[in-house]
Amino acid sequence: MAGPSLRRARWSVLTLLSALLLLLPAAAGAHPDLTGDPDHDDDPAHQLDLSDRDPVDELVAQDHESAEIISDGPTGKKIKNMVVTGHGERLVEQATTDVWALGNYAYIGTFNDPCGTGENYVEGVGEVEFVDGVEEPGIVIFDVRNKNKPEYVGNLPSVEGSRTNDVKVFTASDGTDILVHSNEACEGGKGGFEIYDVSDPLNPVHLTSVQVGDVNLTVRELFGTTDVGVHNLFLFSQDGSDYVAAVVESVFDNFQVFDITDPTSPQLVAAWGAEELFDPGVGDSDDVGRILDAVFDWLAAGFGASQNRFLHDVTISEDGTKAYLSNWDAGLVLLDISDPTTPKVVSVALNPDEGSLDGEVNSHAAWPSEDGSIVVETEEDFSAWEALAPPGNLTFGDDDPDAPLPGVAISTVAGDDFEANQTGNVGTVDADALVVDSGPLGGNTYPAIELAGDQPRFADTGPIEGDIVFIGQACNGDAILNPDEIADGGIAVVRRGGCTFREKNFNAEAAGADAIVIANNITESTPWGGVRIWDYSDPENPVLASTFYTECAAASTPIEGCDPAGTYSVHNVVVESRGNKTFAYISWYWDGMVVLDVTDPYNPVEVARFFDNSEEFIESNGGNPHDFWGVYKVENQPFVYGSDRNGGLYVFKLTGKGSATAPGKSKAPGN
């Protein structure tokens, strides 16, 4: 769930609707970076022997002999104990999302682009034909019997205008293999989720499509949330019945449980939302004032730069009786669902001061050990290295008339350069970069991010060329700097702050500009998100046992070995218990794939990592560094699946060769 948080205000219902829509499906995404006010922001060879034993125990012993190293950050490229055995290529930038597997098949999802086309989609019950095209949208399927050489099978169809972000597969109580994937609008499509019978993976049968929305009728009337997206899902069984737990992008009741024992006729059996932590009973209320208080005083008023308290992900215990809700700034919520129709709060794990390096919470994903005594939680944080990186999640807004100029945002450092060299530069701007061809800053390329909103898009206008002129803050009443240099057209560089981006856009156009570049105004940078490891020995009173960060994630500014343009937040996690050992398998964007021994939650030990920034790997990954989003562990086998946003499916094997780092290296910050 993503979208801007809103300052407390008593507005009309119409104004509230317009504002809250920014919190809802159109803005939903994997990376809930929120904004505080309208101008402040801040995701071949042979068949392997599947009986190979997992060598993690030996790795743990090696690391204890090597000074119990916690993290070796970017030098993880030296680790030889987690290697790629196979690659299911899907070389589409920023396209691949989550990964799950069942039996001999692995399934990966698709993000916003390519957006769903609807090709081969069956509306009701019926067999479906695969879409033939690994680069197309939908759920991409690989045969992984040969871990050295995953074989592309085809794509489950996508819903037109929607993305298939999350995918889960399990064997239901009656032996049927069920696949469920989420729907989120990417070009105006529907939300909800789809259910398939994949008992014969090569001949899938579409069983039904489920629409979701706010359960509270007053909330529906206030905000129109009758058809919203589902961001994440989890499948579980209990006492012979089967269920889908859905993360619903509604205002209230983000956690919704559907009985799919008859998968052709799912039934909503429970709905719960974190607003109940603020005001018990508000979810059933028809009191408009009470509802708005819950939304603006609490759901949109959390911690740090990213302040919402909406649900992002859910994991259900193996016995189907406990739900672990990663509820962003509401923290990690444990629900008792031993009666799936009546969720009950057991505890909330929340420690902003000690659980984060910069006061964020951003509970993104979590997974318990088999006995529930340990829970590993990830904190996704994209408000990092702000002075160097172009800010995301900015918007020119939507109104009448449309904002007139195409525009991007650049970093503070880039803005400082242009403020110091206000005229004489000539170059080009598009959706991704501001390139200076000549002048005092000639030869520099500044990364950029296109703003959201109703302004012309660079995809339609093409790149804009011309003089690059610094014109100041460009708010109403401000003097336009260097007016003569921008009067006949060009690219206006505008300092952030003082008014909305929309106001700046209109004023830059009035001054004569053809495009606008927003220069950030943040003076200090913060680190990325890391891992929190909780002691749940007493489930009603969880204790923060430890945190874990890679070196790049813990750094407030780029350090040696960390690419300033990289993404070093942690992302997803799966926990596996074997005997008396517990391990966390983590996808960590540019820092690769990480394995932690969390048997002692107070002393996590990194036992394996895949990290490869070699030219050979980058070339094989479509010319992009690795950028791992999803993770799935094959139980009791040495294989781990990772989904790379740029490269598709990777199969890893823990080999037991090598140690995490050389003896004597220091522990990473934050531990």
XYZ file of C-alpha atoms in Angstrom:
671
model
C 0.000 0.000 0.000
C 1.402 3.376 -0.893
C 0.251 6.943 -0.967
C 0.665 10.273 0.790
C -0.099 10.773 4.440
C -2.263 13.782 5.185
C -2.038 16.529 7.798
C -4.925 16.777 10.245
C -7.724 18.909 8.837
C -11.490 19.267 8.986
C -12.422 19.293 5.342
C -15.647 18.730 3.487
C -16.485 15.165 2.536
C -15.704 15.943 -1.111
C -12.263 17.292 -0.236
C -11.640 14.305 2.010
C -12.553 11.974 -0.817
C -10.121 13.647 -3.189
C -7.340 13.578 -0.626
C -7.893 10.024 0.524
C -7.932 8.681 -3.007
C -4.201 9.391 -2.938
C -3.997 6.745 -0.221
C -5.900 4.175 -2.193
C -5.633 1.902 -5.232
C -4.383 4.359 -7.848
C -1.325 5.024 -5.718
C -0.931 1.529 -4.370
C 2.437 -0.042 -4.808
C 5.095 -2.167 -3.349
C 6.973 0.650 -1.702
C 4.862 2.711 0.622
C 6.947 5.881 0.748
C 4.518 8.531 1.922
C 4.489 12.292 1.828
C 3.646 14.539 4.715
C 2.357 17.660 2.959
C 1.675 18.374 -0.719
C 5.291 19.440 -1.273
C 7.159 16.910 0.832
C 7.693 13.239 0.103
C 9.093 11.508 2.336
C 10.200 -0.641 -4.393
C 23.059 -26.989 -18.258
C 24.206 -29.527 -17.771
C 23.001 -32.302 -15.561
C 20.037 -32.974 -13.362
C 20.884 -32.136 -9.759
C 20.331 -34.736 -7.089
C 17.349 -33.381 -5.106
C 18.360 -35.451 -2.120
C 21.407 -33.224 -1.570
C 21.477 -32.284 2.079
C 21.445 -28.671 3.128
C 24.935 -27.707 4.382
C 23.931 -24.701 6.490
C 25.052 -26.298 9.775
C 28.645 -26.408 8.548
C 28.378 -22.777 7.444
C 27.223 -21.731 10.887
C 30.195 -23.476 12.451
C 32.549 -21.756 10.024
C 31.150 -18.345 10.830
C 31.395 -18.874 14.559
C 35.042 -19.717 14.003
C 35.343 -16.477 12.011
C 34.526 -14.134 14.885
C 30.753 -14.592 14.507
C 30.569 -12.145 11.641
C 27.237 -10.338 11.356
C 27.591 -8.823 7.895
C 30.247 -8.167 5.330
C 28.148 -5.823 3.213
C 29.312 -5.206 -0.324
C 32.233 -7.607 0.042
C 29.663 -10.373 -0.051
C 30.800 -10.952 -3.636
C 33.614 -13.020 -2.110
C 31.206 -15.510 -0.584
C 31.225 -18.864 -2.343
C 28.580 -20.636 -0.302
C 25.476 -19.510 -2.207
C 25.723 -19.943 -5.939
C 23.425 -19.649 -8.928
C 22.550 -23.036 -10.363
C 19.938 -21.859 -12.838
C 18.391 -18.747 -14.364
C 14.888 -18.466 -15.810
C 15.501 -15.389 -17.934
C 12.921 -12.636 -18.013
C 14.959 -9.638 -19.045
C 12.458 -6.819 -18.586
C 13.484 -3.902 -16.362
C 11.491 -3.551 -13.116
C 8.934 -6.108 -14.300
C 9.273 -9.137 -12.014
C 7.816 -9.253 -8.514
C 7.200 -12.159 -6.129
C 8.138 -15.810 -6.484
C 6.492 -18.963 -5.130
C 6.854 -22.636 -5.939
C 5.028 -25.928 -5.632
C 6.367 -29.286 -6.764
C 8.233 -28.957 -10.042
C 7.074 -25.453 -10.938
C 7.993 -21.929 -9.896
C 5.731 -18.911 -10.421
C 6.714 -15.234 -10.627
C 4.513 -12.139 -10.736
C 4.504 -8.974 -12.840
C 4.606 -5.343 -11.720
C 3.184 -2.236 -13.449
C 4.944 -2.573 -16.767
C 4.053 -4.602 -18.745
C 0.519 -3.962 -17.499
C -2.132 -6.632 -17.967
C -3.490 -7.100 -21.479
C -6.270 -9.607 -20.813
C -4.957 -11.949 -23.507
C -6.415 -15.468 -23.021
C -8.140 -14.427 -19.804
C -11.253 -16.465 -18.964
C -13.864 -14.574 -16.961
C -15.645 -17.549 -15.410
C -14.739 -21.177 -14.764
C -12.786 -22.852 -17.543
C -9.496 -24.075 -18.911
C -7.141 -21.353 -20.042
C -4.458 -21.157 -22.666
C -1.047 -19.887 -21.653
C 0.212 -16.619 -23.051
C 3.374 -17.444 -24.978
C 5.895 -14.757 -24.115
C 8.128 -14.629 -21.070
C 8.311 -10.839 -21.340
C 4.523 -10.493 -21.356
C 2.401 -9.705 -18.257
C 0.714 -12.258 -16.030
C 2.071 -15.075 -13.860
C 5.210 -16.445 -15.513
C 5.757 -20.173 -14.980
C 8.997 -22.172 -15.095
C 9.519 -25.924 -14.903
C 12.290 -26.251 -12.307
C 12.806 -30.007 -12.205
C 16.275 -29.338 -13.563
C 17.579 -26.699 -11.164
C 20.433 -26.003 -13.570
C 18.140 -25.055 -16.399
C 14.645 -23.757 -15.579
C 12.401 -24.202 -18.597
C 9.853 -21.534 -19.491
C 6.321 -22.969 -19.650
C 4.112 -19.959 -20.356
C 2.182 -17.196 -18.628
C -1.118 -17.444 -16.837
C -3.266 -14.702 -18.386
C -3.445 -11.255 -16.847
C -6.547 -9.167 -16.285
C -6.668 -6.231 -18.649
C -5.397 -3.080 -16.957
C -4.241 -4.892 -13.799
C -0.955 -6.251 -12.526
C -0.339 -9.671 -10.980
C 1.965 -8.551 -8.203
C 1.701 -11.435 -5.718
C 1.291 -15.164 -6.323
C 0.861 -18.072 -3.910
C 0.377 -21.806 -4.566
C -0.532 -24.598 -2.135
C -2.170 -28.000 -1.886
C -5.690 -27.676 -0.502
C -7.268 -30.043 1.995
C -8.839 -32.155 -0.764
C -5.503 -32.528 -2.590
C -6.184 -29.889 -5.250
C -3.268 -27.602 -6.087
C -4.568 -24.037 -5.893
C -2.910 -20.893 -7.243
C -4.071 -17.424 -6.235
C -2.695 -14.175 -7.606
C -3.485 -10.572 -6.749
C -4.972 -7.925 -9.013
C -3.969 -4.273 -8.695
C -4.889 -1.628 -11.238
C -1.999 -0.393 -13.377
C -4.087 1.036 -16.241
C -7.530 1.300 -14.725
C -8.211 -2.423 -14.371
C -9.962 -4.164 -11.516
C -8.636 -5.182 -8.115
C -9.141 -8.347 -6.090
C -7.678 -11.770 -6.841
C -7.926 -14.753 -9.192
C -8.092 -18.456 -8.259
C -6.791 -21.278 -10.464
C -6.644 -25.068 -10.197
C -3.079 -25.982 -11.162
C -3.212 -29.661 -10.206
C -2.121 -30.197 -13.799
C 0.287 -27.256 -14.084
C 0.329 -27.487 -17.868
C -3.467 -27.293 -18.101
C -4.618 -24.715 -15.546
C -8.304 -24.096 -14.905
C -9.599 -20.689 -13.918
C -12.012 -21.120 -11.015
C -13.173 -17.620 -10.126
C -12.375 -13.935 -9.786
C -12.983 -12.104 -6.496
C -13.669 -8.392 -6.150
C -12.805 -6.720 -2.836
C -13.493 -3.406 -1.165
C -14.383 -1.742 2.116
C -16.732 -3.831 4.228
C -18.086 -0.837 6.151
C -20.896 0.638 4.024
C -20.391 4.166 5.379
C -16.722 4.046 4.430
C -17.725 2.794 0.979
C -20.110 5.716 0.564
C -17.551 8.249 1.782
C -14.659 7.057 -0.340
C -16.087 4.929 -3.116
C -13.903 1.950 -2.223
C -15.985 -0.875 -3.670
C -13.326 -2.239 -6.038
C -9.757 -1.943 -4.790
C -6.496 -3.777 -5.261
C -5.014 -6.684 -3.355
C -1.294 -6.281 -2.725
C -0.353 -9.557 -1.028
C -1.956 -12.916 -0.238
C -1.453 -16.016 1.859
C -3.046 -19.455 1.543
C -3.719 -21.661 4.563
C -5.816 -24.569 5.775
C -7.462 -25.299 9.088
C -9.556 -28.297 10.159
C -10.261 -29.389 6.581
C -11.188 -25.904 5.338
C -9.084 -23.722 3.053
C -8.647 -19.961 3.144
C -7.121 -16.970 1.395
C -5.868 -14.144 3.600
C -5.830 -11.007 1.451
C -4.116 -7.654 1.991
C -6.865 -5.380 0.690
C -6.168 -1.771 -0.290
C -9.310 -0.502 1.403
C -9.579 2.304 3.970
C -10.655 0.014 6.815
C -10.382 -3.773 7.170
C -7.169 -4.285 5.188
C -6.977 -7.902 6.443
C -9.744 -9.980 4.868
C -10.160 -13.750 5.045
C -12.047 -15.754 2.421
C -13.122 -19.377 2.765
C -12.141 -21.099 -0.502
C -12.982 -24.652 0.504
C -15.187 -24.429 -2.574
C -12.705 -22.461 -4.684
C -15.358 -21.617 -7.262
C -17.388 -19.787 -4.614
C -15.164 -17.934 -2.095
C -16.919 -16.510 0.949
C -15.708 -13.529 3.000
C -15.612 -14.781 6.594
C -13.591 -12.120 8.432
C -12.322 -8.568 8.065
C -10.049 -6.666 10.449
C -8.052 -3.463 10.267
C -5.435 -1.708 12.363
C -7.871 1.143 12.945
C -9.217 -1.133 15.690
C -5.979 -0.574 17.626
C -6.763 3.152 17.668
C -10.514 3.020 18.269
C -11.975 -0.448 18.991
C -15.268 -0.838 17.175
C -14.704 1.957 14.658
C -14.738 -0.566 11.825
C -18.436 -1.205 12.457
C -19.313 2.445 13.032
C -21.451 4.634 10.779
C -20.328 7.797 12.595
C -18.610 9.891 9.907
C -16.636 11.993 12.401
C -15.381 8.906 14.193
C -14.346 7.315 10.900
C -12.480 10.431 9.764
C -10.695 10.676 13.114
C -9.442 7.100 12.675
C -8.236 7.866 9.154
C -6.516 11.196 9.685
C -5.533 11.074 13.341
C -4.106 7.570 13.140
C -4.035 5.607 9.870
C -2.215 8.442 8.119
C -0.125 9.664 11.061
C 2.643 7.193 11.864
C 6.410 7.586 12.188
C 9.219 9.125 10.151
C 9.003 9.905 6.456
C 6.551 7.164 5.558
C 3.676 7.493 7.967
C 0.764 5.270 6.998
C -0.500 2.435 9.181
C -1.998 0.319 6.420
C -1.366 -3.393 6.079
C 1.377 -4.393 3.654
C 1.748 -8.165 3.995
C 0.519 -11.160 5.982
C 1.977 -14.558 6.868
C -0.061 -17.340 8.455
C 1.471 -19.918 10.807
C 1.814 -23.464 9.524
C -1.135 -24.678 11.627
C -3.331 -21.872 10.312
C -4.125 -20.380 13.724
C -1.939 -17.243 13.844
C -1.718 -14.330 11.442
C 1.348 -12.072 11.407
C 0.333 -8.728 9.927
C 3.091 -6.413 8.709
C 1.066 -3.289 9.291
C 3.650 -0.664 8.294
C 3.741 2.013 11.013
C 1.196 0.172 13.166
C 3.943 -2.409 13.654
C 3.862 -6.190 13.523
C 0.405 -7.301 14.662
C -0.227 -10.872 15.828
C -3.811 -12.079 15.461
C -5.287 -15.266 16.853
C -7.305 -16.783 13.997
C -7.944 -20.175 15.561
C -11.510 -19.196 14.697
C -10.910 -17.674 11.237
C -14.206 -15.800 11.444
C -13.190 -13.893 14.588
C -9.621 -12.513 14.553
C -8.395 -11.466 17.996
C -5.396 -9.257 18.751
C -2.677 -11.076 20.687
C 0.077 -8.446 20.587
C 1.744 -5.649 18.671
C 5.522 -5.680 18.163
C 6.616 -2.064 17.790
C 9.872 -0.328 18.742
C 10.655 2.686 16.522
C 13.588 3.861 18.627
C 15.624 0.655 18.837
C 14.191 -1.202 15.856
C 15.271 1.254 13.178
C 18.330 3.379 12.470
C 16.225 6.416 11.545
C 12.994 6.075 13.529
C 10.975 4.492 10.738
C 8.809 1.423 11.364
C 7.680 0.398 7.868
C 6.762 -3.160 8.817
C 6.935 -4.718 5.365
C 7.015 -8.515 5.727
C 7.470 -11.053 8.529
C 7.807 -14.792 9.006
C 7.721 -16.926 12.179
C 9.844 -19.909 13.095
C 8.014 -23.225 13.116
C 7.194 -22.998 16.829
C 6.478 -19.263 16.663
C 9.135 -18.371 19.232
C 11.108 -16.261 16.730
C 9.746 -13.857 14.125
C 11.891 -12.144 11.501
C 10.481 -8.832 10.249
C 11.740 -6.649 7.408
C 11.636 -2.850 7.315
C 11.397 -1.539 3.769
C 12.671 2.024 3.688
C 13.209 3.966 0.481
C 13.710 7.325 2.207
C 17.470 6.869 2.140
C 20.459 8.786 0.804
C 17.940 11.518 0.035
C 20.502 14.209 -0.701
C 22.002 12.098 -3.505
C 18.988 10.329 -4.976
C 16.129 11.867 -6.940
C 13.016 11.726 -4.749
C 10.164 9.459 -5.768
C 6.415 9.637 -5.094
C 6.114 13.329 -5.993
C 3.116 14.566 -7.941
C 1.906 17.644 -9.778
C -1.595 16.539 -8.764
C -4.805 16.378 -10.779
C -7.123 19.328 -11.334
C -8.658 21.487 -14.023
C -6.802 22.697 -15.994
C -4.040 20.110 -16.291
C -0.530 21.068 -15.204
C 1.118 22.438 -18.376
C 4.750 21.210 -18.287
C 6.359 17.768 -18.256
C 8.631 17.459 -15.243
C 11.055 15.407 -13.192
C 12.723 15.559 -9.793
C 16.482 15.511 -9.154
C 18.575 15.233 -6.003
C 19.739 17.922 -3.602
C 23.315 17.604 -4.837
C 22.226 18.110 -8.442
C 20.145 21.091 -7.377
C 23.140 22.603 -5.612
C 25.114 22.350 -8.859
C 22.488 24.284 -10.819
C 21.980 26.870 -8.114
C 25.720 27.545 -8.228
C 25.703 27.620 -12.066
C 22.356 29.188 -12.871
C 22.769 29.970 -16.557
C 24.859 28.940 -19.544
C 24.010 25.241 -19.436
C 22.383 23.506 -22.397
C 21.016 19.991 -22.474
C 18.130 17.536 -22.528
C 15.643 16.199 -20.000
C 13.478 13.081 -20.203
C 11.734 10.834 -17.678
C 14.982 9.352 -16.368
C 17.752 11.928 -16.589
C 18.799 15.539 -17.005
C 21.808 15.570 -19.374
C 24.006 18.669 -19.686
C 25.677 18.811 -23.105
C 27.530 22.105 -22.724
C 28.125 24.941 -20.298
C 29.631 25.057 -16.791
C 28.126 21.656 -15.966
C 28.667 20.170 -19.429
C 29.288 16.413 -19.477
C 27.192 15.693 -16.370
C 24.181 13.382 -16.343
C 21.832 13.711 -13.375
C 19.434 10.823 -12.593
C 15.810 11.945 -12.470
C 12.351 10.583 -11.704
C 9.233 11.756 -13.548
C 6.531 13.140 -11.284
C 3.038 11.698 -11.193
C 0.080 13.900 -12.078
C -1.935 15.196 -15.010
C 0.917 17.005 -16.767
C 2.196 15.987 -20.235
C 4.335 12.837 -20.041
C 7.757 12.455 -21.602
C 6.553 9.208 -23.165
C 4.286 11.425 -25.308
C 6.339 14.601 -25.694
C 9.722 12.971 -26.121
C 12.878 14.495 -24.588
C 12.906 18.292 -24.150
C 16.030 20.162 -25.280
C 17.161 23.686 -24.533
C 18.836 26.053 -22.121
C 18.829 24.804 -18.519
C 18.029 27.772 -16.272
C 17.738 27.983 -12.491
C 14.679 30.137 -11.684
C 14.425 29.870 -7.892
C 11.501 28.515 -5.871
C 8.773 29.604 -8.325
C 5.971 29.965 -5.793
C 3.259 32.601 -6.137
C 4.794 35.911 -5.141
C 8.398 34.770 -5.666
C 10.556 36.573 -8.186
C 11.538 34.368 -11.127
C 15.329 34.312 -11.275
C 17.054 34.732 -14.642
C 13.784 35.642 -16.411
C 15.407 36.677 -19.698
C 17.214 33.348 -20.081
C 13.992 31.283 -19.716
C 11.560 33.643 -21.467
C 12.007 32.063 -24.903
C 11.784 28.475 -23.676
C 14.050 25.920 -22.090
C 14.282 23.721 -19.027
C 13.526 25.438 -15.714
C 15.286 24.128 -12.597
C 13.170 24.967 -9.550
C 13.994 24.586 -5.870
C 11.633 22.473 -3.822
C 9.661 23.934 -0.891
C 7.296 26.770 -0.073
C 4.338 25.678 -2.211
C 2.975 22.742 -4.153
C 4.721 21.253 -7.141
C 1.633 22.122 -9.180
C 2.017 25.827 -8.370
C 5.662 25.668 -9.422
C 4.674 24.000 -12.695
C 2.228 26.756 -13.687
C 4.659 29.526 -12.692
C 7.520 27.961 -14.665
C 5.255 27.730 -17.726
C 4.217 31.373 -17.306
C 7.910 32.313 -17.244
C 8.372 30.634 -20.641
C 9.751 27.185 -19.768
C 9.106 24.064 -21.844
C 9.845 21.627 -18.996
C 10.391 21.776 -15.246
C 12.973 20.085 -13.045
C 12.298 20.004 -9.282
C 15.535 20.130 -7.275
C 15.301 18.489 -3.856
C 15.951 20.484 -0.672
C 16.925 17.781 1.818
C 20.157 18.507 3.655
C 20.696 15.222 5.503
C 20.446 11.626 4.360
C 19.262 8.592 6.303
C 20.014 4.853 6.022
C 17.959 2.122 4.389
C 15.732 -0.454 6.060
C 17.002 -3.581 7.768
C 15.806 -6.650 9.659
C 14.203 -6.854 13.096
C 14.348 -10.175 14.922
C 11.751 -10.648 17.647
C 11.661 -12.989 20.616
C 8.085 -14.325 20.760
C 8.658 -16.721 23.644
C 5.760 -14.876 25.216
C 3.503 -14.091 22.219
C 1.579 -11.508 24.206
C 4.779 -9.572 24.967
C 7.221 -9.808 22.043
C 10.735 -8.496 22.712
C 13.025 -6.946 20.107
C 15.977 -9.318 20.299
C 18.255 -7.794 17.645
C 18.506 -5.977 14.337
C 20.547 -6.787 11.261
C 21.814 -4.523 8.482
C 24.142 -4.975 5.587
C 26.874 -2.353 5.447
C 25.228 -0.522 2.556
C 21.811 -0.545 4.248
C 23.256 0.829 7.504
C 25.138 3.679 5.837
C 23.555 7.149 5.944
C 25.435 8.070 2.784
C 27.083 5.840 0.162
C 30.286 4.197 1.354
C 32.961 2.383 -0.613
C 31.442 -0.545 -2.454
C 27.875 0.837 -2.351
C 26.558 2.279 -5.604
C 25.027 5.750 -4.998
C 22.311 4.816 -7.492
C 21.629 1.478 -5.819
C 18.673 0.266 -3.756
C 19.815 -1.256 -0.457
C 16.612 -1.695 1.509
C 15.738 -5.178 2.682
C 12.600 -6.667 1.108
C 11.061 -10.127 1.690
C 11.823 -12.999 4.057
C 11.066 -16.697 4.528
C 12.031 -18.545 7.722
C 12.788 -22.269 7.907
C 13.274 -24.352 11.051
C 15.159 -27.646 10.891
C 15.772 -29.529 14.085
C 17.182 -27.047 16.576
C 18.242 -24.532 13.918
C 16.304 -21.602 12.435
C 17.311 -19.727 9.291
C 15.995 -16.629 7.558
C 16.270 -16.380 3.768
C 16.093 -12.760 2.640
C 15.837 -10.911 -0.676
C 17.749 -7.646 -0.310
C 17.473 -5.755 -3.602
C 20.985 -4.682 -4.713
C 22.666 -6.431 -1.776
C 21.586 -9.769 -3.232
C 20.264 -12.801 -1.370
C 21.156 -13.203 2.300
C 20.847 -16.155 4.693
C 20.884 -15.582 8.463
C 21.140 -18.086 11.273
C 18.613 -16.712 13.779
C 18.584 -19.720 16.100
C 19.723 -17.310 18.787
C 17.534 -14.294 17.963
C 19.801 -12.096 20.085
C 22.821 -12.952 17.945
C 21.972 -13.324 14.237
C 24.807 -14.679 12.110
C 25.085 -14.270 8.367
C 25.878 -17.691 6.930
C 25.503 -17.156 3.199
C 25.050 -14.504 0.599
C 24.826 -14.222 -3.144
C 26.331 -10.981 -4.379
C 27.757 -10.536 -7.877
C 28.490 -7.200 -9.512
C 30.717 -8.643 -12.216
C 30.330 -7.582 -15.823
C 29.420 -11.155 -16.711
C 26.515 -11.262 -14.275
C 25.223 -7.824 -15.229
C 25.284 -8.804 -18.898
C 23.375 -12.021 -18.143
C 20.829 -9.968 -16.167
C 19.884 -7.826 -19.125
C 22.552 -5.204 -18.464
C 21.274 -4.455 -14.954
C 22.670 -5.185 -11.473
C 20.815 -7.787 -9.454
C 17.755 -6.370 -7.719
C 16.132 -9.156 -5.721
C 12.485 -8.766 -4.736
C 11.135 -12.188 -3.785
C 12.410 -15.305 -2.017
C 11.170 -18.870 -1.630
C 12.958 -21.728 0.131
C 12.512 -25.325 -0.984
C 11.872 -27.072 2.311
C 14.603 -29.443 3.501
C 16.577 -28.968 0.300
C 19.580 -26.712 -0.384
C 17.711 -24.694 -3.021
C 16.451 -21.121 -2.765
C 14.440 -19.264 -5.409
C 14.919 -15.548 -5.881
C 12.979 -13.218 -8.156
C 15.003 -10.397 -9.665
C 13.128 -7.294 -10.760
C 15.208 -7.065 -13.919
C 16.290 -10.632 -14.606
C 13.425 -12.981 -13.690
C 13.867 -16.245 -11.768
C 17.092 -17.409 -10.121
C 17.747 -20.760 -8.497
C 20.443 -20.793 -5.804
C 22.146 -23.632 -4.026
C 23.839 -23.496 -0.631
C 27.106 -25.298 -1.268
C 28.922 -25.123 2.067
C 32.125 -23.870 0.434
C 33.765 -20.822 1.922
C 33.063 -18.578 4.877
C 31.114 -15.355 5.027
C 34.201 -13.231 5.474
C 37.712 -13.226 6.783
C 38.284 -13.437 10.549
C 38.551 -10.142 12.343
C 36.183 -8.043 10.228
C 33.995 -5.758 12.291
C 30.291 -6.179 12.723
C 27.979 -4.017 10.674
C 26.521 -0.869 12.211
C 23.265 -1.179 14.072
C 23.846 -4.586 15.679
